[in-house]
PDB file of C-alpha atoms and ligand atoms in Angstrom:
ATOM      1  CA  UNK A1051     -66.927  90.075  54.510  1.00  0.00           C
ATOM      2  CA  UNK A1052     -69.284  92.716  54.643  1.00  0.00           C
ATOM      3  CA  UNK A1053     -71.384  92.592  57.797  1.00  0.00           C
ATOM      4  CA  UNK A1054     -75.130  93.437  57.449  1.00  0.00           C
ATOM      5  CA  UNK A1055     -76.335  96.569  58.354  1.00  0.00           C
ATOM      6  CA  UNK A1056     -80.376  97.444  59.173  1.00  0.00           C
ATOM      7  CA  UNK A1057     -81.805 101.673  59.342  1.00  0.00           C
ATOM      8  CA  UNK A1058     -85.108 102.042  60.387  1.00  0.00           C
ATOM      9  CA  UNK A1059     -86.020 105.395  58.675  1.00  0.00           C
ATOM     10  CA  UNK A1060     -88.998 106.785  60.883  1.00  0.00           C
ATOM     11  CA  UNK A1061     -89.760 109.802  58.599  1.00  0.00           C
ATOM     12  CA  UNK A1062     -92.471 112.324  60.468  1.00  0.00           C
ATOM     13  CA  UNK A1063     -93.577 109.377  63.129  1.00  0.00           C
ATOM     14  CA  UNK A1064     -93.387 108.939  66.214  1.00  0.00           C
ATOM     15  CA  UNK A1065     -94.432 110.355  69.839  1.00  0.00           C
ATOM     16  CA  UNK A1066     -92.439 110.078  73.100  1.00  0.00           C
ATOM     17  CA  UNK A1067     -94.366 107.485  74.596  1.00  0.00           C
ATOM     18  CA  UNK A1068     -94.343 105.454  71.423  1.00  0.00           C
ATOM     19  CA  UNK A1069     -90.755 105.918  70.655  1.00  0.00           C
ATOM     20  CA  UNK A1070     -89.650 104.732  74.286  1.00  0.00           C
ATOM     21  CA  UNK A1071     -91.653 101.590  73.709  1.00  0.00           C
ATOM     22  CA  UNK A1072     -90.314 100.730  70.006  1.00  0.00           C
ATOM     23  CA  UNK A1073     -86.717 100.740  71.547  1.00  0.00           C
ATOM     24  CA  UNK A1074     -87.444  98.956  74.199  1.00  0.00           C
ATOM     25  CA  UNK A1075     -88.809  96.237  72.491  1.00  0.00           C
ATOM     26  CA  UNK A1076     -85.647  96.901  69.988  1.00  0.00           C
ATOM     27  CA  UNK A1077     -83.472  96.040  72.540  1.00  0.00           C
ATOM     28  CA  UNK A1078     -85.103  93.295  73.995  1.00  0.00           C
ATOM     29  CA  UNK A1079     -84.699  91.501  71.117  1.00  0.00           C
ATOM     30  CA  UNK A1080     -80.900  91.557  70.929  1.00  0.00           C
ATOM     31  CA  UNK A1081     -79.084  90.618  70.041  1.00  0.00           C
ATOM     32  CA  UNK A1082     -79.326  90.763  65.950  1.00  0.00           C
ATOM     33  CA  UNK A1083     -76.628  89.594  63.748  1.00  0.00           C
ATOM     34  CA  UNK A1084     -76.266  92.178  62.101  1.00  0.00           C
ATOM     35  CA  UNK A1085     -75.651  95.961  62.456  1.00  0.00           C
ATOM     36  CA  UNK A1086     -79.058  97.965  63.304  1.00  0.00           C
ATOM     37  CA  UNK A1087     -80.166 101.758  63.682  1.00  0.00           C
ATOM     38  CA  UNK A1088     -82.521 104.123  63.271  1.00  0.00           C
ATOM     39  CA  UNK A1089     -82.955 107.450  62.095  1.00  0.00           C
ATOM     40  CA  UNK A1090     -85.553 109.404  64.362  1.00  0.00           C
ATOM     41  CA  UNK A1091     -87.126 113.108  63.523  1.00  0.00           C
ATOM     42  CA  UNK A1092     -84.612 115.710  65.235  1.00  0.00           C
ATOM     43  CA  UNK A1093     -86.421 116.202  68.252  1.00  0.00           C
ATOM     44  CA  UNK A1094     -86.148 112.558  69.339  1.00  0.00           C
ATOM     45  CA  UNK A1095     -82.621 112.228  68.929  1.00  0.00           C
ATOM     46  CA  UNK A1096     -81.867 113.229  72.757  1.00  0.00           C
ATOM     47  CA  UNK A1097     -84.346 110.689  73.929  1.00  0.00           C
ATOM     48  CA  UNK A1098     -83.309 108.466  71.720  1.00  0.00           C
ATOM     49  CA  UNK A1099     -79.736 108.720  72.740  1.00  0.00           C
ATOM     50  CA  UNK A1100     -80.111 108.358  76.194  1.00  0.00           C
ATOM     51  CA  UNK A1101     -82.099 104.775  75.475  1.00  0.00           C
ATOM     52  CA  UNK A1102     -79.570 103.612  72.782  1.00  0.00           C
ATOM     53  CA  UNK A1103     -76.465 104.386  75.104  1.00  0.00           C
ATOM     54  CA  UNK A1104     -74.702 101.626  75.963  1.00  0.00           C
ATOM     55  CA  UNK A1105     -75.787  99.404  73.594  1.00  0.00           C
ATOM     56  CA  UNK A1106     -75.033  98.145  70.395  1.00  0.00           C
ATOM     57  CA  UNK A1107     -77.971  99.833  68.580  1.00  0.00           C
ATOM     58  CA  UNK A1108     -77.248 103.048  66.528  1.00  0.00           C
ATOM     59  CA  UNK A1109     -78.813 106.213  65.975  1.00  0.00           C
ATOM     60  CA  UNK A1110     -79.302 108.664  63.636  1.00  0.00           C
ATOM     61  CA  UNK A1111     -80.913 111.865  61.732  1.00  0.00           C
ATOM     62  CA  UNK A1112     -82.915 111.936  58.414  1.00  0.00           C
ATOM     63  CA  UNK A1113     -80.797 114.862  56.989  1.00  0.00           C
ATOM     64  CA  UNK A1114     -78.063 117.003  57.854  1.00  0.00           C
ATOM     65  CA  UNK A1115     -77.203 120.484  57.100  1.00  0.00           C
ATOM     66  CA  UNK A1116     -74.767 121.607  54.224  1.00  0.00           C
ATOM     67  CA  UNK A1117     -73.344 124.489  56.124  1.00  0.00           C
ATOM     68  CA  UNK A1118     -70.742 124.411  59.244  1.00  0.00           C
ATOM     69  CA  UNK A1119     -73.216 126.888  61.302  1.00  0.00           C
ATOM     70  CA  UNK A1120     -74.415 130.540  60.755  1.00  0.00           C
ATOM     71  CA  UNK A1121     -77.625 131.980  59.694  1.00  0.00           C
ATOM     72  CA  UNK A1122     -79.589 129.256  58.068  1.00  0.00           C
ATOM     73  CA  UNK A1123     -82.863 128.706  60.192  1.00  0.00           C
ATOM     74  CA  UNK A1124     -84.654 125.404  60.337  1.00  0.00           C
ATOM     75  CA  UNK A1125     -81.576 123.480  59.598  1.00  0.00           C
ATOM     76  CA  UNK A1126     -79.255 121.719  61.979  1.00  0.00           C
ATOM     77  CA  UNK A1127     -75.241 120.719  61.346  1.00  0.00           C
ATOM     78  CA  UNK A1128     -73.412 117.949  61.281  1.00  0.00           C
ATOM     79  CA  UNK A1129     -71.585 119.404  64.902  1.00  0.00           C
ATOM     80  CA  UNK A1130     -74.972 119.473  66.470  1.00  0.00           C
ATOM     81  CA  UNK A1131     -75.668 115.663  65.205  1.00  0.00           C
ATOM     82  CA  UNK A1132     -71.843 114.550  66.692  1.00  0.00           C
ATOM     83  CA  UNK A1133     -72.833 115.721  69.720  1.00  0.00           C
ATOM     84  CA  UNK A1134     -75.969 113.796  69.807  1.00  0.00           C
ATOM     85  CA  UNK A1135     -73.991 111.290  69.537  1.00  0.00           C
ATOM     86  CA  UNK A1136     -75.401 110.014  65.770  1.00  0.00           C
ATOM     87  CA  UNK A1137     -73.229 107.655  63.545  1.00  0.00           C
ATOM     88  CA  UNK A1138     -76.063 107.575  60.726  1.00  0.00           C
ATOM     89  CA  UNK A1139     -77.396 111.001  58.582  1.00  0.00           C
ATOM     90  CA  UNK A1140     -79.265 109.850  55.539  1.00  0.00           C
ATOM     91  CA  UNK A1141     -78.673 112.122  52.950  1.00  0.00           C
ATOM     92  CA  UNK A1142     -80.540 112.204  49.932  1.00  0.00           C
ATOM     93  CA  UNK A1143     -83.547 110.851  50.446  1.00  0.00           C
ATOM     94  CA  UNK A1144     -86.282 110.821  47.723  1.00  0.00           C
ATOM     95  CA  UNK A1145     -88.157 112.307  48.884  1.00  0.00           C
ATOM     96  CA  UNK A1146     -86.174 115.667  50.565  1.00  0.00           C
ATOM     97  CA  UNK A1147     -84.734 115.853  46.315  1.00  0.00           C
ATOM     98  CA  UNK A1148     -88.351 115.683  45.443  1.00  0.00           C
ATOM     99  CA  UNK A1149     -90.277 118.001  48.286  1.00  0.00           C
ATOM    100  CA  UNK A1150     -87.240 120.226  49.177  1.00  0.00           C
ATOM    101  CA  UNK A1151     -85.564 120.479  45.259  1.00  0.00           C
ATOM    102  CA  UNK A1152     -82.434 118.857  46.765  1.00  0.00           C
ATOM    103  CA  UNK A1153     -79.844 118.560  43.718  1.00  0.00           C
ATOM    104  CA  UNK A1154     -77.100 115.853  43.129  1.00  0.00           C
ATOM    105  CA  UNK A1155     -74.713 118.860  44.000  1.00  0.00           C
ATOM    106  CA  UNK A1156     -76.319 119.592  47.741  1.00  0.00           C
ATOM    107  CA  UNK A1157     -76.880 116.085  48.501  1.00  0.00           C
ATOM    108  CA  UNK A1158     -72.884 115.660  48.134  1.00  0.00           C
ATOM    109  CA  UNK A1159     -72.481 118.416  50.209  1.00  0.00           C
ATOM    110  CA  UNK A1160     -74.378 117.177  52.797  1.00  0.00           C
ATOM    111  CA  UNK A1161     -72.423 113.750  52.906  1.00  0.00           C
ATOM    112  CA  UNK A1162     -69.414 115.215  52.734  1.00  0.00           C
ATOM    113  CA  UNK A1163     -70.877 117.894  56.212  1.00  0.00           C
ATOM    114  CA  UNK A1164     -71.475 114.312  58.068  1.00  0.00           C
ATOM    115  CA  UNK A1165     -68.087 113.209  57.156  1.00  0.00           C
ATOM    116  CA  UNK A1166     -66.571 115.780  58.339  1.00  0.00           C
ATOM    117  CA  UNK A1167     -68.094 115.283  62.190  1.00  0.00           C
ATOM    118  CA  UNK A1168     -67.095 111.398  61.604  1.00  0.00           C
ATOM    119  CA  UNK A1169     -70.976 110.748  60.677  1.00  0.00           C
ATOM    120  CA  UNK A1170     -71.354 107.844  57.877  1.00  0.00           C
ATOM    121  CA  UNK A1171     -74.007 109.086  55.490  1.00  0.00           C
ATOM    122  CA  UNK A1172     -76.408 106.585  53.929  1.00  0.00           C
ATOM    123  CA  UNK A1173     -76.653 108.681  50.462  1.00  0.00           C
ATOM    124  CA  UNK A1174     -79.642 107.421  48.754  1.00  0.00           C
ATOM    125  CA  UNK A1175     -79.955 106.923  44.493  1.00  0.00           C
ATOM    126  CA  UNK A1176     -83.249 105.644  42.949  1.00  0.00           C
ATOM    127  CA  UNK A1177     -85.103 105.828  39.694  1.00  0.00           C
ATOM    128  CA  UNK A1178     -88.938 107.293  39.634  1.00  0.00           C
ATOM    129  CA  UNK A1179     -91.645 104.503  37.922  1.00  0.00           C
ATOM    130  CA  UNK A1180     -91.227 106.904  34.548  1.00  0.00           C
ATOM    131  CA  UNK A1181     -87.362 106.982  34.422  1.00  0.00           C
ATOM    132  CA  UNK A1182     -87.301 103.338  35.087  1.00  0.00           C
ATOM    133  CA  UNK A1183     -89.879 102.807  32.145  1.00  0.00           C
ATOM    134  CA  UNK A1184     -87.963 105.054  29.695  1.00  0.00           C
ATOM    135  CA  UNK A1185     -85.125 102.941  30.409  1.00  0.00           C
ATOM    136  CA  UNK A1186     -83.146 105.458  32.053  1.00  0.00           C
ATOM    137  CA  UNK A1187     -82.352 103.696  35.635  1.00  0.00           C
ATOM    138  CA  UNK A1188     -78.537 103.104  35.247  1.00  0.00           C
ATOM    139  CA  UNK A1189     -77.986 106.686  34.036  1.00  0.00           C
ATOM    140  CA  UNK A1190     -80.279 108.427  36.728  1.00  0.00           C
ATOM    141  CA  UNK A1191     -78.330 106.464  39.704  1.00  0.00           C
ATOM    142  CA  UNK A1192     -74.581 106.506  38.458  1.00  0.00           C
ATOM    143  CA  UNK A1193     -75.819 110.161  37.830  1.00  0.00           C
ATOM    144  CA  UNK A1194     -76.854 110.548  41.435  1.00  0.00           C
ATOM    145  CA  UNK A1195     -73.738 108.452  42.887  1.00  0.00           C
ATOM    146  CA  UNK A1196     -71.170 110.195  40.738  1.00  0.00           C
ATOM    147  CA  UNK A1197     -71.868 113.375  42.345  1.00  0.00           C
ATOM    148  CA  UNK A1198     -71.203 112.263  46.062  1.00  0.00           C
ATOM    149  CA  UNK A1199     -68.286 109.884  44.895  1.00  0.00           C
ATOM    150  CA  UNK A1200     -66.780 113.310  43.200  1.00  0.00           C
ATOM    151  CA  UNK A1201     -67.411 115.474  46.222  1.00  0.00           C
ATOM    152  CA  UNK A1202     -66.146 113.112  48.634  1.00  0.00           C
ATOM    153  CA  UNK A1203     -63.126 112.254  46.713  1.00  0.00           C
ATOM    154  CA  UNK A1204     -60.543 109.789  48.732  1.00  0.00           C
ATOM    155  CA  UNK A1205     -62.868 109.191  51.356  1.00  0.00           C
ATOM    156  CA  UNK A1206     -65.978 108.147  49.110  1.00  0.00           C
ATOM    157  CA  UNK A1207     -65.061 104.606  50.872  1.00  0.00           C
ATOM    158  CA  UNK A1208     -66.309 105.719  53.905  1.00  0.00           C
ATOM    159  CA  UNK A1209     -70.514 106.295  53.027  1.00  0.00           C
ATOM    160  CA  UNK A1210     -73.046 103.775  52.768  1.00  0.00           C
ATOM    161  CA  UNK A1211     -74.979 103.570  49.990  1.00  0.00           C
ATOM    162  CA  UNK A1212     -79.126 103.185  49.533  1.00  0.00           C
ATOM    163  CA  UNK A1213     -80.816 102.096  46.383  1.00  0.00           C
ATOM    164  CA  UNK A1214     -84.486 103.713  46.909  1.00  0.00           C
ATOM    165  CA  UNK A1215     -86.444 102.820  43.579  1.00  0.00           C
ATOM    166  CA  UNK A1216     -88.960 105.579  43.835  1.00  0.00           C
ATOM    167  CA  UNK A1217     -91.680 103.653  42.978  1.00  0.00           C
ATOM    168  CA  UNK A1218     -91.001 101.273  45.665  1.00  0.00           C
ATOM    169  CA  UNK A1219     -91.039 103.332  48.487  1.00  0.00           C
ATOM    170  CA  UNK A1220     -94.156 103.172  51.024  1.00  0.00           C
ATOM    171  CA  UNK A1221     -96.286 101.263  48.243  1.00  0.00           C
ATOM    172  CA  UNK A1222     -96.188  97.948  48.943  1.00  0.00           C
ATOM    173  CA  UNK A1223     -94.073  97.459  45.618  1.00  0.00           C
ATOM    174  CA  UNK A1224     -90.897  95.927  46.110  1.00  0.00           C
ATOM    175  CA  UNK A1225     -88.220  95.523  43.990  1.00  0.00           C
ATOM    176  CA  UNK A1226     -87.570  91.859  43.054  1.00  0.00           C
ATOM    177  CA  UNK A1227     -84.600  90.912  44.401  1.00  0.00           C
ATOM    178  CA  UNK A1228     -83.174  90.137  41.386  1.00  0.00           C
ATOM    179  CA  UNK A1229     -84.162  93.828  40.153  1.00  0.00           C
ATOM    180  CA  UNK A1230     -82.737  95.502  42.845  1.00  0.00           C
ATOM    181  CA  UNK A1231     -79.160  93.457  42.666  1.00  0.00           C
ATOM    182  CA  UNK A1232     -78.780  94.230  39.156  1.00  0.00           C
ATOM    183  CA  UNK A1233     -78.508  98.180  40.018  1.00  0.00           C
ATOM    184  CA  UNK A1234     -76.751  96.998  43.281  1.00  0.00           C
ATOM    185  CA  UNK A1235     -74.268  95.106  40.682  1.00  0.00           C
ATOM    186  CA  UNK A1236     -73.925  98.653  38.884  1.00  0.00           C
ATOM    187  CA  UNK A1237     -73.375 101.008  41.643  1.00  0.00           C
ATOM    188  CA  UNK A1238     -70.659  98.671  43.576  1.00  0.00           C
ATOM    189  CA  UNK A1239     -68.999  98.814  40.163  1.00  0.00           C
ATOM    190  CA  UNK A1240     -69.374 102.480  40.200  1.00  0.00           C
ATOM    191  CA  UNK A1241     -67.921 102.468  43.838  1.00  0.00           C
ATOM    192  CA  UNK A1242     -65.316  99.730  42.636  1.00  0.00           C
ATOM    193  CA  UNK A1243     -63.582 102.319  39.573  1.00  0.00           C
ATOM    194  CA  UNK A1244     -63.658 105.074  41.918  1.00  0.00           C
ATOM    195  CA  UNK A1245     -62.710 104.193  45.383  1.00  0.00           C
ATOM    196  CA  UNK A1246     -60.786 100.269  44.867  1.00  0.00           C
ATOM    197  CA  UNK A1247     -62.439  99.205  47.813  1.00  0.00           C
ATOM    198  CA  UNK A1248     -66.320  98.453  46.978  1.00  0.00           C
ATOM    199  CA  UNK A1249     -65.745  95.241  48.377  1.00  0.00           C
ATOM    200  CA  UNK A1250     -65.931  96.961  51.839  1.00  0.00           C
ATOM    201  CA  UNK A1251     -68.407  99.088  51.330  1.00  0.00           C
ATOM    202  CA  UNK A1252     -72.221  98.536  52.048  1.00  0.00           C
ATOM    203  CA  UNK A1253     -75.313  99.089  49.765  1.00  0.00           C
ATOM    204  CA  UNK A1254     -78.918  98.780  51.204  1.00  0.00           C
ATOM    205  CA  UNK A1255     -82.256  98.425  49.793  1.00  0.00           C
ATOM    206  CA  UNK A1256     -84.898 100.537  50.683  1.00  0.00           C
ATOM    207  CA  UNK A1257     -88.377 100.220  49.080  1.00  0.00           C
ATOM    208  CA  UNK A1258     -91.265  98.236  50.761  1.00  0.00           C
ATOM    209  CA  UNK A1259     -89.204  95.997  52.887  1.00  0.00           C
ATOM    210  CA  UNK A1260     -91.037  93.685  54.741  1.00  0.00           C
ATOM    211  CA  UNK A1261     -90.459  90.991  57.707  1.00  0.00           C
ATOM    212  CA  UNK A1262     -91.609  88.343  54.179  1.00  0.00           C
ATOM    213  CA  UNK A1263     -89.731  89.640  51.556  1.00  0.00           C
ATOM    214  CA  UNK A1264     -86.426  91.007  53.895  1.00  0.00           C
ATOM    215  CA  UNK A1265     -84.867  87.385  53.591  1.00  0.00           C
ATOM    216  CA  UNK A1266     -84.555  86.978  50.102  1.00  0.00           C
ATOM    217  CA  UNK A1267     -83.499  90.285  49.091  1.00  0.00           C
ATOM    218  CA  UNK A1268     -80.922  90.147  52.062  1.00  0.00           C
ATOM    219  CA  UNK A1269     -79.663  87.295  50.126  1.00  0.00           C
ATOM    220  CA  UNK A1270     -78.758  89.037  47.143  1.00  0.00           C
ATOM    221  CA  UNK A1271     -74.839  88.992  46.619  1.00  0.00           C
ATOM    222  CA  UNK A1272     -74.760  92.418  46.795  1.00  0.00           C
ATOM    223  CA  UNK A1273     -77.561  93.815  49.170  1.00  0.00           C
ATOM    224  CA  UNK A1274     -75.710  94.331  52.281  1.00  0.00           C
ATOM    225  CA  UNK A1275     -79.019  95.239  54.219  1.00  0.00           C
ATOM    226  CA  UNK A1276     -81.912  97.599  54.206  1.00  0.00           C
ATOM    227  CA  UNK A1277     -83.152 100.937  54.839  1.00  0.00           C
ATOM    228  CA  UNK A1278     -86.633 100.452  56.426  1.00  0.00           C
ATOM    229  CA  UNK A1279     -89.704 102.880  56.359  1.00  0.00           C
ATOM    230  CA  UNK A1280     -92.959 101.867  56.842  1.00  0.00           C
ATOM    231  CA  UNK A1281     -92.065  98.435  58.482  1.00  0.00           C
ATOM    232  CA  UNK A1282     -89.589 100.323  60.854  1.00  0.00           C
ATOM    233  CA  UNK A1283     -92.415 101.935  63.178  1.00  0.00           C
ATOM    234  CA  UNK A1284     -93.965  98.174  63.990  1.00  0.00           C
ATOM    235  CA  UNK A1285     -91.239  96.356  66.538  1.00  0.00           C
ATOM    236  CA  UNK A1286     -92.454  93.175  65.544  1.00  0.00           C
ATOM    237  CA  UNK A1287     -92.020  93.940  61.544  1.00  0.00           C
ATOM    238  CA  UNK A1288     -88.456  95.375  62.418  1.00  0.00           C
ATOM    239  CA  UNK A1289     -86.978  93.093  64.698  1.00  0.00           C
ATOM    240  CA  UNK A1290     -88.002  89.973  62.140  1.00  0.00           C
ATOM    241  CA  UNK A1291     -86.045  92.371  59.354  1.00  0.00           C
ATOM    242  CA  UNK A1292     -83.337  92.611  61.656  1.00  0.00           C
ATOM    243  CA  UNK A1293     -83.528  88.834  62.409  1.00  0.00           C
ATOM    244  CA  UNK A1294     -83.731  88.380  58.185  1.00  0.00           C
ATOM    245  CA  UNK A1295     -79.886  90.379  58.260  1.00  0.00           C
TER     246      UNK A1295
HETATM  247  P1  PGA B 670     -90.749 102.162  52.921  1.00  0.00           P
HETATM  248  O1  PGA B 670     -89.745 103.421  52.914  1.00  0.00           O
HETATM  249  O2  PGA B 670     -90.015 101.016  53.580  1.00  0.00           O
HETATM  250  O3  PGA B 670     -91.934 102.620  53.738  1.00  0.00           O
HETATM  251  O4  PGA B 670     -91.097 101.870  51.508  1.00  0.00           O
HETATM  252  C1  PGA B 670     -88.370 103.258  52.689  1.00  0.00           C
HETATM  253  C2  PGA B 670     -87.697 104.604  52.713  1.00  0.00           C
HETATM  254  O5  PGA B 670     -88.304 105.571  52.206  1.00  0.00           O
HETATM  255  O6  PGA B 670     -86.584 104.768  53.239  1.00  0.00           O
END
């Protein structure tokens, strides 16, 4: 069976003194039954390291670099995340395609960079409100998926997965559960044809997850967890999404 896996996804939040007091209360509450991390802005990932160590609570970045190393300032590799000791890099996210022009083809790249340094990306897919309306979700996220699955090749397997419906995220619209396991159902059938071992692999939902709505989506045959924004930066709201898992 697929075990349960939480990523709080702190975007451009967070302080030192706040950080050290969200993980603390993160790991008082262990322990969860389910698998939990969190993706923190660069800088933090030292600190954040050095509180995480030793337990059973993962870290991780918000994006990765493409390239091995060289001259490409601002951006920081997948070697450079290894030795911070992450095992998360979300890739993808909605909104680095929509502020930073990220394409299918980069986003694939940048899995496959985390891969490389033994990182699991969380590649995210999601539909905007209009693509959705047009009817157009299944095509926009086997779209999205098809392009990791092809650049990773044999070890597609080895990602995890995030449906983001755009029009979910940080609006207090959720998906209904039974919305967001019908394009769950699609893209582990998508996973299924090209890798044989979907059953294995995990998909999240990310979109307005709350500590009262975590339970029933978790519920959903094939929601294997979430990816957590908003709800992420409260310890309270996280550790009863956790507890949901
Ligand atoms: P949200 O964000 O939970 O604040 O909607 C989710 C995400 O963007 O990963």
């Amino acid at each position: 069976m697929r075990r349960k896996l939480v990523v709080g996804n702190w975007k451009m939040h967070g302080s030192r003194p706040a950080n050290a007091e969200l993980l603390a209360e993160l790991l008082g509450a262990r322990p969860y039954g389910a698998d939990v991390a969190v993706c923190v802005p660069f800088v933090y990932l030292g600190d954040t390291a050095a509180q995480l160590a030793r337990s059973d609570v993962g870290w991780g970045a918000q994006d990765v670099s493409a390239h091995a190393s060289g001259a490409y300032t601002g951006e920081v590799s997948a070697a450079m995340l290894q030795e911070c000791g992450c095992r998360y890099a979300i890739v993808g996210h909605s909104e680095r395609r929509a502020y930073h022009a990220e394409s299918d083809e980069l986003v694939a790249a940048k899995a496959q960079a985390a891969l490389g340094r033994g990182i699991t990306p969380v590649v995210c897919v999601g539909e905007t409100l209009a693509q959705r309306d047009a009817g157009e979700t299944e095509a926009v996220v086997k779209r999205q998926l098809s392009a990791v699955i092809h650049t990773l090749a044999h070890c597609a397997a080895e990602m995890v997965v995030a449906y983001e419906p755009v029009w979910a995220i940080g609006t207090g619209r959720t998906a209904s559960p039974e919305q967001a396991q019908a394009v769950h159902a699609v893209l582990r059938a998508q996973l299924q044809a090209a890798t044989g071992h979907a059953g294995r692999m995990r998909i999240l939902y990310g979109g307005s997850v709350k500590a009262d709505n975590a339970a029933a989506l978790f519920a959903m045959p094939d929601i294997d967890g979430g990816l957590i924004g908003g709800a992420s930066l409260k310890a309270a709201d996280f550790i009863a999404i956790c507890r949901a898992a």
